[in-house]
PDB file of C-alpha atoms in Angstrom:
ATOM      1  CA  UNK A   1      -9.127  25.406 -71.261  1.00 48.00           C
ATOM      2  CA  UNK A   2      -9.797  22.192 -69.345  1.00 47.00           C
ATOM      3  CA  UNK A   3      -7.799  23.574 -66.464  1.00 49.00           C
ATOM      4  CA  UNK A   4     -10.129  26.436 -66.200  1.00 49.00           C
ATOM      5  CA  UNK A   5     -13.138  24.631 -66.214  1.00 54.00           C
ATOM      6  CA  UNK A   6     -11.496  22.189 -63.524  1.00 53.00           C
ATOM      7  CA  UNK A   7     -10.841  25.465 -61.342  1.00 55.00           C
ATOM      8  CA  UNK A   8     -14.340  26.831 -61.931  1.00 64.00           C
ATOM      9  CA  UNK A   9     -15.395  23.332 -60.880  1.00 69.00           C
ATOM     10  CA  UNK A  10     -13.484  23.266 -57.745  1.00 70.00           C
ATOM     11  CA  UNK A  11     -14.551  26.849 -56.709  1.00 71.00           C
ATOM     12  CA  UNK A  12     -18.342  25.949 -57.305  1.00 73.00           C
ATOM     13  CA  UNK A  13     -17.934  22.999 -55.380  1.00 71.00           C
ATOM     14  CA  UNK A  14     -16.185  24.729 -52.573  1.00 74.00           C
ATOM     15  CA  UNK A  15     -19.100  27.353 -52.344  1.00 72.00           C
ATOM     16  CA  UNK A  16     -21.774  24.653 -52.740  1.00 72.00           C
ATOM     17  CA  UNK A  17     -20.487  22.502 -49.680  1.00 75.00           C
ATOM     18  CA  UNK A  18     -18.977  25.292 -47.620  1.00 74.00           C
ATOM     19  CA  UNK A  19     -19.979  24.967 -43.924  1.00 74.00           C
ATOM     20  CA  UNK A  20     -21.948  27.987 -42.511  1.00 74.00           C
ATOM     21  CA  UNK A  21     -20.544  30.067 -39.941  1.00 75.00           C
ATOM     22  CA  UNK A  22     -21.218  28.696 -36.281  1.00 74.00           C
ATOM     23  CA  UNK A  23     -23.957  30.506 -34.446  1.00 75.00           C
ATOM     24  CA  UNK A  24     -24.097  31.060 -30.708  1.00 76.00           C
ATOM     25  CA  UNK A  25     -21.038  28.476 -30.501  1.00 74.00           C
ATOM     26  CA  UNK A  26     -19.630  30.148 -27.392  1.00 76.00           C
ATOM     27  CA  UNK A  27     -23.239  29.930 -25.922  1.00 76.00           C
ATOM     28  CA  UNK A  28     -23.494  26.374 -26.593  1.00 74.00           C
ATOM     29  CA  UNK A  29     -20.241  25.509 -25.298  1.00 71.00           C
ATOM     30  CA  UNK A  30     -20.822  27.189 -21.982  1.00 74.00           C
ATOM     31  CA  UNK A  31     -24.314  25.038 -21.552  1.00 75.00           C
ATOM     32  CA  UNK A  32     -22.278  21.701 -21.768  1.00 69.00           C
ATOM     33  CA  UNK A  33     -21.574  20.040 -18.518  1.00 68.00           C
ATOM     34  CA  UNK A  34     -18.122  19.798 -17.148  1.00 62.00           C
ATOM     35  CA  UNK A  35     -17.264  16.934 -15.075  1.00 61.00           C
ATOM     36  CA  UNK A  36     -15.819  18.238 -11.616  1.00 66.00           C
ATOM     37  CA  UNK A  37     -12.885  16.042 -10.218  1.00 62.00           C
ATOM     38  CA  UNK A  38     -11.593  16.968  -6.849  1.00 67.00           C
ATOM     39  CA  UNK A  39      -8.088  16.029  -5.651  1.00 68.00           C
ATOM     40  CA  UNK A  40      -9.126  12.754  -3.755  1.00 72.00           C
ATOM     41  CA  UNK A  41     -11.066  11.955  -6.859  1.00 71.00           C
ATOM     42  CA  UNK A  42      -8.037  12.285  -9.179  1.00 69.00           C
ATOM     43  CA  UNK A  43      -6.094  10.330  -6.713  1.00 71.00           C
ATOM     44  CA  UNK A  44      -8.404   7.486  -6.699  1.00 75.00           C
ATOM     45  CA  UNK A  45      -8.915   7.728 -10.398  1.00 74.00           C
ATOM     46  CA  UNK A  46      -5.118   7.131 -10.897  1.00 74.00           C
ATOM     47  CA  UNK A  47      -5.346   4.085  -8.388  1.00 75.00           C
ATOM     48  CA  UNK A  48      -7.830   2.435 -10.689  1.00 76.00           C
ATOM     49  CA  UNK A  49      -5.066   2.513 -13.449  1.00 74.00           C
ATOM     50  CA  UNK A  50      -2.834   0.138 -11.674  1.00 78.00           C
ATOM     51  CA  UNK A  51      -2.837  -3.093 -13.157  1.00 78.00           C
ATOM     52  CA  UNK A  52      -4.125  -6.145 -11.132  1.00 83.00           C
ATOM     53  CA  UNK A  53      -1.003  -8.189 -11.533  1.00 83.00           C
ATOM     54  CA  UNK A  54       0.858  -5.358  -9.622  1.00 83.00           C
ATOM     55  CA  UNK A  55      -1.011  -6.145  -6.412  1.00 86.00           C
ATOM     56  CA  UNK A  56      -0.770  -9.764  -7.329  1.00 88.00           C
ATOM     57  CA  UNK A  57       3.012  -9.733  -7.386  1.00 89.00           C
ATOM     58  CA  UNK A  58       3.383  -7.552  -4.203  1.00 88.00           C
ATOM     59  CA  UNK A  59       1.269  -9.835  -2.357  1.00 90.00           C
ATOM     60  CA  UNK A  60       3.266 -12.629  -3.573  1.00 91.00           C
ATOM     61  CA  UNK A  61       6.538 -10.977  -2.326  1.00 90.00           C
ATOM     62  CA  UNK A  62       4.703 -10.419   1.062  1.00 90.00           C
ATOM     63  CA  UNK A  63       3.846 -14.178   1.267  1.00 92.00           C
ATOM     64  CA  UNK A  64       7.356 -15.170   0.334  1.00 91.00           C
ATOM     65  CA  UNK A  65       8.678 -13.011   3.053  1.00 89.00           C
ATOM     66  CA  UNK A  66       6.359 -14.666   5.460  1.00 89.00           C
ATOM     67  CA  UNK A  67       7.436 -18.184   4.249  1.00 90.00           C
ATOM     68  CA  UNK A  68      10.934 -17.352   5.082  1.00 87.00           C
ATOM     69  CA  UNK A  69      10.282 -16.156   8.537  1.00 86.00           C
ATOM     70  CA  UNK A  70       8.038 -19.341   9.099  1.00 84.00           C
ATOM     71  CA  UNK A  71      10.472 -22.079   7.528  1.00 83.00           C
ATOM     72  CA  UNK A  72      13.956 -20.735   7.478  1.00 77.00           C
ATOM     73  CA  UNK A  73      15.922 -21.877  10.308  1.00 72.00           C
ATOM     74  CA  UNK A  74      18.750 -18.897  10.417  1.00 76.00           C
ATOM     75  CA  UNK A  75      19.420 -15.859   8.320  1.00 77.00           C
ATOM     76  CA  UNK A  76      15.691 -14.469   8.369  1.00 83.00           C
ATOM     77  CA  UNK A  77      16.780 -10.917   8.011  1.00 83.00           C
ATOM     78  CA  UNK A  78      19.155 -11.086   5.198  1.00 81.00           C
ATOM     79  CA  UNK A  79      16.967 -13.724   3.151  1.00 85.00           C
ATOM     80  CA  UNK A  80      13.883 -11.298   3.386  1.00 89.00           C
ATOM     81  CA  UNK A  81      16.075  -8.249   2.625  1.00 88.00           C
ATOM     82  CA  UNK A  82      17.335 -10.102  -0.712  1.00 87.00           C
ATOM     83  CA  UNK A  83      13.767 -10.114  -2.024  1.00 89.00           C
ATOM     84  CA  UNK A  84      12.773  -6.571  -1.173  1.00 90.00           C
ATOM     85  CA  UNK A  85      14.503  -5.137  -4.208  1.00 91.00           C
ATOM     86  CA  UNK A  86      12.053  -7.003  -6.324  1.00 91.00           C
ATOM     87  CA  UNK A  87       9.026  -5.129  -4.222  1.00 89.00           C
ATOM     88  CA  UNK A  88      10.762  -2.002  -5.483  1.00 87.00           C
ATOM     89  CA  UNK A  89      11.070  -3.312  -9.109  1.00 86.00           C
ATOM     90  CA  UNK A  90       7.364  -3.948  -9.216  1.00 84.00           C
ATOM     91  CA  UNK A  91       6.560  -0.403  -8.337  1.00 81.00           C
ATOM     92  CA  UNK A  92       9.064   0.882 -10.951  1.00 79.00           C
ATOM     93  CA  UNK A  93       7.534  -1.253 -13.563  1.00 77.00           C
ATOM     94  CA  UNK A  94       4.184   0.240 -13.046  1.00 74.00           C
ATOM     95  CA  UNK A  95       5.502   3.804 -12.713  1.00 68.00           C
ATOM     96  CA  UNK A  96       7.388   3.566 -15.985  1.00 65.00           C
ATOM     97  CA  UNK A  97       4.620   1.875 -17.892  1.00 64.00           C
ATOM     98  CA  UNK A  98       3.520   4.985 -19.610  1.00 57.00           C
ATOM     99  CA  UNK A  99       7.091   5.300 -20.816  1.00 54.00           C
ATOM    100  CA  UNK A 100       7.659   1.875 -22.100  1.00 53.00           C
ATOM    101  CA  UNK A 101       4.332   2.317 -24.038  1.00 50.00           C
ATOM    102  CA  UNK A 102       5.026   5.667 -25.356  1.00 52.00           C
ATOM    103  CA  UNK A 103       1.957   7.591 -23.379  1.00 52.00           C
ATOM    104  CA  UNK A 104       4.100  10.284 -21.872  1.00 51.00           C
ATOM    105  CA  UNK A 105       2.988  13.031 -24.405  1.00 47.00           C
ATOM    106  CA  UNK A 106      -0.761  11.710 -24.274  1.00 48.00           C
ATOM    107  CA  UNK A 107      -0.628  12.182 -20.215  1.00 51.00           C
ATOM    108  CA  UNK A 108       0.971  15.793 -20.736  1.00 49.00           C
ATOM    109  CA  UNK A 109      -2.024  16.664 -22.561  1.00 47.00           C
ATOM    110  CA  UNK A 110      -4.327  15.814 -19.971  1.00 58.00           C
ATOM    111  CA  UNK A 111      -6.194  18.255 -17.853  1.00 61.00           C
ATOM    112  CA  UNK A 112      -3.779  17.471 -14.980  1.00 62.00           C
ATOM    113  CA  UNK A 113      -0.434  18.321 -15.581  1.00 64.00           C
ATOM    114  CA  UNK A 114       2.359  15.571 -15.824  1.00 64.00           C
ATOM    115  CA  UNK A 115       3.908  16.495 -12.548  1.00 65.00           C
ATOM    116  CA  UNK A 116       0.678  16.055 -10.883  1.00 72.00           C
ATOM    117  CA  UNK A 117       0.138  12.660 -12.291  1.00 72.00           C
ATOM    118  CA  UNK A 118       3.481  11.750 -11.087  1.00 72.00           C
ATOM    119  CA  UNK A 119       2.916  12.797  -7.762  1.00 76.00           C
ATOM    120  CA  UNK A 120      -0.237  10.983  -7.291  1.00 77.00           C
ATOM    121  CA  UNK A 121       1.960   7.705  -8.477  1.00 78.00           C
ATOM    122  CA  UNK A 122       4.661   8.559  -6.021  1.00 79.00           C
ATOM    123  CA  UNK A 123       2.008   8.836  -3.286  1.00 81.00           C
ATOM    124  CA  UNK A 124       0.044   5.384  -4.434  1.00 83.00           C
ATOM    125  CA  UNK A 125       3.189   3.414  -4.735  1.00 82.00           C
ATOM    126  CA  UNK A 126       4.818   4.908  -1.613  1.00 82.00           C
ATOM    127  CA  UNK A 127       1.786   4.366   0.525  1.00 85.00           C
ATOM    128  CA  UNK A 128       1.495   0.763  -0.782  1.00 86.00           C
ATOM    129  CA  UNK A 129       5.035  -0.137  -0.409  1.00 86.00           C
ATOM    130  CA  UNK A 130       5.327   1.575   3.088  1.00 88.00           C
ATOM    131  CA  UNK A 131       2.367  -0.565   4.380  1.00 91.00           C
ATOM    132  CA  UNK A 132       4.075  -3.844   3.012  1.00 90.00           C
ATOM    133  CA  UNK A 133       7.356  -2.900   4.387  1.00 90.00           C
ATOM    134  CA  UNK A 134       5.533  -2.173   7.642  1.00 91.00           C
ATOM    135  CA  UNK A 135       3.982  -5.860   7.896  1.00 91.00           C
ATOM    136  CA  UNK A 136       7.390  -7.486   6.674  1.00 90.00           C
ATOM    137  CA  UNK A 137       9.342  -5.591   9.174  1.00 90.00           C
ATOM    138  CA  UNK A 138       6.722  -6.441  12.056  1.00 89.00           C
ATOM    139  CA  UNK A 139       6.738 -10.158  10.919  1.00 88.00           C
ATOM    140  CA  UNK A 140      10.606 -10.201  10.790  1.00 88.00           C
ATOM    141  CA  UNK A 141      11.285  -8.692  14.114  1.00 84.00           C
ATOM    142  CA  UNK A 142       9.518 -11.419  15.831  1.00 83.00           C
ATOM    143  CA  UNK A 143      12.322 -13.890  14.556  1.00 80.00           C
ATOM    144  CA  UNK A 144      15.229 -11.509  13.861  1.00 76.00           C
ATOM    145  CA  UNK A 145      18.344 -11.815  15.977  1.00 76.00           C
ATOM    146  CA  UNK A 146      18.809  -8.091  16.001  1.00 79.00           C
ATOM    147  CA  UNK A 147      16.591  -5.304  17.793  1.00 84.00           C
ATOM    148  CA  UNK A 148      14.079  -3.506  15.785  1.00 86.00           C
ATOM    149  CA  UNK A 149      15.977  -0.505  14.550  1.00 87.00           C
ATOM    150  CA  UNK A 150      18.739  -2.475  13.201  1.00 87.00           C
ATOM    151  CA  UNK A 151      16.273  -4.816  11.694  1.00 87.00           C
ATOM    152  CA  UNK A 152      14.574  -1.714  10.014  1.00 90.00           C
ATOM    153  CA  UNK A 153      17.879  -0.452   8.529  1.00 90.00           C
ATOM    154  CA  UNK A 154      18.749  -3.891   7.205  1.00 88.00           C
ATOM    155  CA  UNK A 155      15.515  -4.212   5.334  1.00 90.00           C
ATOM    156  CA  UNK A 156      14.887  -0.465   4.351  1.00 91.00           C
ATOM    157  CA  UNK A 157      18.580  -0.104   2.948  1.00 91.00           C
ATOM    158  CA  UNK A 158      17.977  -2.462  -0.229  1.00 90.00           C
ATOM    159  CA  UNK A 159      14.634  -0.884  -0.962  1.00 90.00           C
ATOM    160  CA  UNK A 160      15.964   2.785  -1.086  1.00 91.00           C
ATOM    161  CA  UNK A 161      19.012   1.712  -3.079  1.00 92.00           C
ATOM    162  CA  UNK A 162      16.733  -0.012  -5.738  1.00 92.00           C
ATOM    163  CA  UNK A 163      14.366   2.736  -5.796  1.00 89.00           C
ATOM    164  CA  UNK A 164      17.076   5.301  -6.053  1.00 90.00           C
ATOM    165  CA  UNK A 165      18.925   3.680  -8.705  1.00 91.00           C
ATOM    166  CA  UNK A 166      15.810   2.777 -10.944  1.00 88.00           C
ATOM    167  CA  UNK A 167      14.761   6.444 -10.768  1.00 85.00           C
ATOM    168  CA  UNK A 168      18.378   7.141 -12.160  1.00 88.00           C
ATOM    169  CA  UNK A 169      18.098   4.482 -14.722  1.00 87.00           C
ATOM    170  CA  UNK A 170      14.489   5.580 -15.891  1.00 81.00           C
ATOM    171  CA  UNK A 171      15.468   8.952 -16.512  1.00 78.00           C
ATOM    172  CA  UNK A 172      18.779   8.150 -18.583  1.00 81.00           C
ATOM    173  CA  UNK A 173      17.841   4.957 -20.567  1.00 78.00           C
ATOM    174  CA  UNK A 174      15.886   4.379 -23.585  1.00 72.00           C
ATOM    175  CA  UNK A 175      12.195   4.141 -23.167  1.00 66.00           C
ATOM    176  CA  UNK A 176      11.817   0.501 -24.164  1.00 72.00           C
ATOM    177  CA  UNK A 177      14.995  -0.790 -22.537  1.00 77.00           C
ATOM    178  CA  UNK A 178      14.548   1.185 -18.936  1.00 79.00           C
ATOM    179  CA  UNK A 179      12.427  -1.769 -17.503  1.00 82.00           C
ATOM    180  CA  UNK A 180      15.162  -4.152 -18.264  1.00 86.00           C
ATOM    181  CA  UNK A 181      18.047  -2.163 -16.880  1.00 89.00           C
ATOM    182  CA  UNK A 182      15.743  -1.763 -13.685  1.00 87.00           C
ATOM    183  CA  UNK A 183      15.218  -5.551 -13.465  1.00 89.00           C
ATOM    184  CA  UNK A 184      19.081  -5.824 -13.715  1.00 92.00           C
ATOM    185  CA  UNK A 185      19.703  -3.472 -11.091  1.00 91.00           C
ATOM    186  CA  UNK A 186      17.244  -5.110  -8.795  1.00 91.00           C
ATOM    187  CA  UNK A 187      18.742  -8.497  -9.339  1.00 92.00           C
ATOM    188  CA  UNK A 188      22.360  -7.261  -8.900  1.00 92.00           C
ATOM    189  CA  UNK A 189      21.315  -5.770  -5.484  1.00 91.00           C
ATOM    190  CA  UNK A 190      19.408  -8.943  -4.332  1.00 90.00           C
ATOM    191  CA  UNK A 191      22.217 -11.280  -5.319  1.00 90.00           C
ATOM    192  CA  UNK A 192      24.879  -9.228  -3.718  1.00 86.00           C
ATOM    193  CA  UNK A 193      22.616  -8.931  -0.747  1.00 83.00           C
ATOM    194  CA  UNK A 194      22.327 -12.604  -0.681  1.00 82.00           C
ATOM    195  CA  UNK A 195      25.864 -13.511  -1.229  1.00 82.00           C
ATOM    196  CA  UNK A 196      27.092 -11.211   1.431  1.00 78.00           C
ATOM    197  CA  UNK A 197      24.595 -12.059   3.839  1.00 76.00           C
ATOM    198  CA  UNK A 198      25.444 -15.939   3.555  1.00 75.00           C
ATOM    199  CA  UNK A 199      29.163 -15.531   3.414  1.00 71.00           C
ATOM    200  CA  UNK A 200      29.364 -14.872   7.127  1.00 63.00           C
ATOM    201  CA  UNK A 201      28.074 -13.089  10.256  1.00 61.00           C
ATOM    202  CA  UNK A 202      30.505 -10.202   9.790  1.00 71.00           C
ATOM    203  CA  UNK A 203      27.841  -8.430   7.082  1.00 77.00           C
ATOM    204  CA  UNK A 204      25.728  -7.771  10.124  1.00 77.00           C
ATOM    205  CA  UNK A 205      28.461  -7.104  12.790  1.00 78.00           C
ATOM    206  CA  UNK A 206      28.096  -4.176  15.003  1.00 80.00           C
ATOM    207  CA  UNK A 207      31.228  -2.494  13.525  1.00 82.00           C
ATOM    208  CA  UNK A 208      29.839  -2.150  10.189  1.00 82.00           C
ATOM    209  CA  UNK A 209      26.777  -0.561  11.596  1.00 87.00           C
ATOM    210  CA  UNK A 210      27.855   2.962  10.815  1.00 89.00           C
ATOM    211  CA  UNK A 211      28.313   1.782   7.028  1.00 89.00           C
ATOM    212  CA  UNK A 212      24.903   0.635   6.859  1.00 89.00           C
ATOM    213  CA  UNK A 213      23.589   3.829   8.254  1.00 91.00           C
ATOM    214  CA  UNK A 214      25.639   5.957   5.891  1.00 93.00           C
ATOM    215  CA  UNK A 215      24.540   3.642   2.992  1.00 91.00           C
ATOM    216  CA  UNK A 216      20.774   4.184   3.754  1.00 92.00           C
ATOM    217  CA  UNK A 217      21.039   7.938   4.185  1.00 94.00           C
ATOM    218  CA  UNK A 218      22.932   8.432   0.975  1.00 95.00           C
ATOM    219  CA  UNK A 219      20.302   6.223  -0.914  1.00 93.00           C
ATOM    220  CA  UNK A 220      17.609   8.071   0.627  1.00 93.00           C
ATOM    221  CA  UNK A 221      18.980  11.327  -0.295  1.00 94.00           C
ATOM    222  CA  UNK A 222      19.771  10.295  -3.835  1.00 93.00           C
ATOM    223  CA  UNK A 223      16.221   8.975  -3.988  1.00 90.00           C
ATOM    224  CA  UNK A 224      14.851  12.205  -2.966  1.00 90.00           C
ATOM    225  CA  UNK A 225      17.155  14.138  -5.515  1.00 90.00           C
ATOM    226  CA  UNK A 226      15.985  11.697  -8.345  1.00 85.00           C
ATOM    227  CA  UNK A 227      12.345  12.353  -7.613  1.00 81.00           C
ATOM    228  CA  UNK A 228      12.819  16.144  -7.506  1.00 82.00           C
ATOM    229  CA  UNK A 229      14.570  16.208 -10.572  1.00 81.00           C
ATOM    230  CA  UNK A 230      11.702  14.018 -12.203  1.00 74.00           C
ATOM    231  CA  UNK A 231       8.789  16.373 -11.069  1.00 72.00           C
ATOM    232  CA  UNK A 232      11.002  19.605 -11.866  1.00 76.00           C
ATOM    233  CA  UNK A 233      11.370  18.282 -15.421  1.00 68.00           C
ATOM    234  CA  UNK A 234       7.662  17.490 -15.606  1.00 62.00           C
ATOM    235  CA  UNK A 235       6.628  20.877 -14.508  1.00 65.00           C
ATOM    236  CA  UNK A 236       8.831  22.315 -17.281  1.00 62.00           C
ATOM    237  CA  UNK A 237       7.005  20.514 -19.659  1.00 54.00           C
ATOM    238  CA  UNK A 238      10.208  18.678 -20.811  1.00 52.00           C
ATOM    239  CA  UNK A 239      10.235  15.118 -22.102  1.00 49.00           C
ATOM    240  CA  UNK A 240      11.482  13.154 -18.979  1.00 48.00           C
ATOM    241  CA  UNK A 241      12.880  10.106 -20.787  1.00 46.00           C
ATOM    242  CA  UNK A 242      15.263   9.243 -23.521  1.00 42.00           C
ATOM    243  CA  UNK A 243      13.562   8.254 -26.787  1.00 42.00           C
TER     244      UNK A 243
END
């Protein structure tokens, strides 16, 4: 009997507090203003999410390279090249920030697709790194013992190697650990470059120039492949990173 009364009360309460059917819902929603965002607006919106310390660390790397050119008596090229993997690490850290803090699923639910967000970040960080590298190359070439194209090759190669390896690591390691693996890879490339450069002039001997060219080309191709796979996975709506 008590159970029957409880059911009656529940039914009555449900009827008493039932929300009325919405009226003119569609018309009301149509009157609400929808913010418009053009592609350039979206690009600059993503630019605002880059942390200030990313710019500070990038400027610090630039100043460190200028210091090497200013005060190093020899080995300007390989000493500068040994620092550049950390410039790529700064970019990788910012690029993978959403995965580190488990924000990938939230970004996938935004108005713009995840592939568009990733492409915007590629453009932002690629442009910034390109400008910084351009300044560094211009400064180093004034003190380098090599001609300009060889200087560019020696400075670009460690960057492309680090970037390609970092993208590969980000897609194949657990989210919370990917940054540490990328840092280890950057440190390894930097130390290896520093040790090889300080061991003797043979590292930059003209006979090894074809090896440098092959290594740089292979790194660029591998970097493009990893970027393409990353964007392709994002377009398919797949989770890009290991939990």
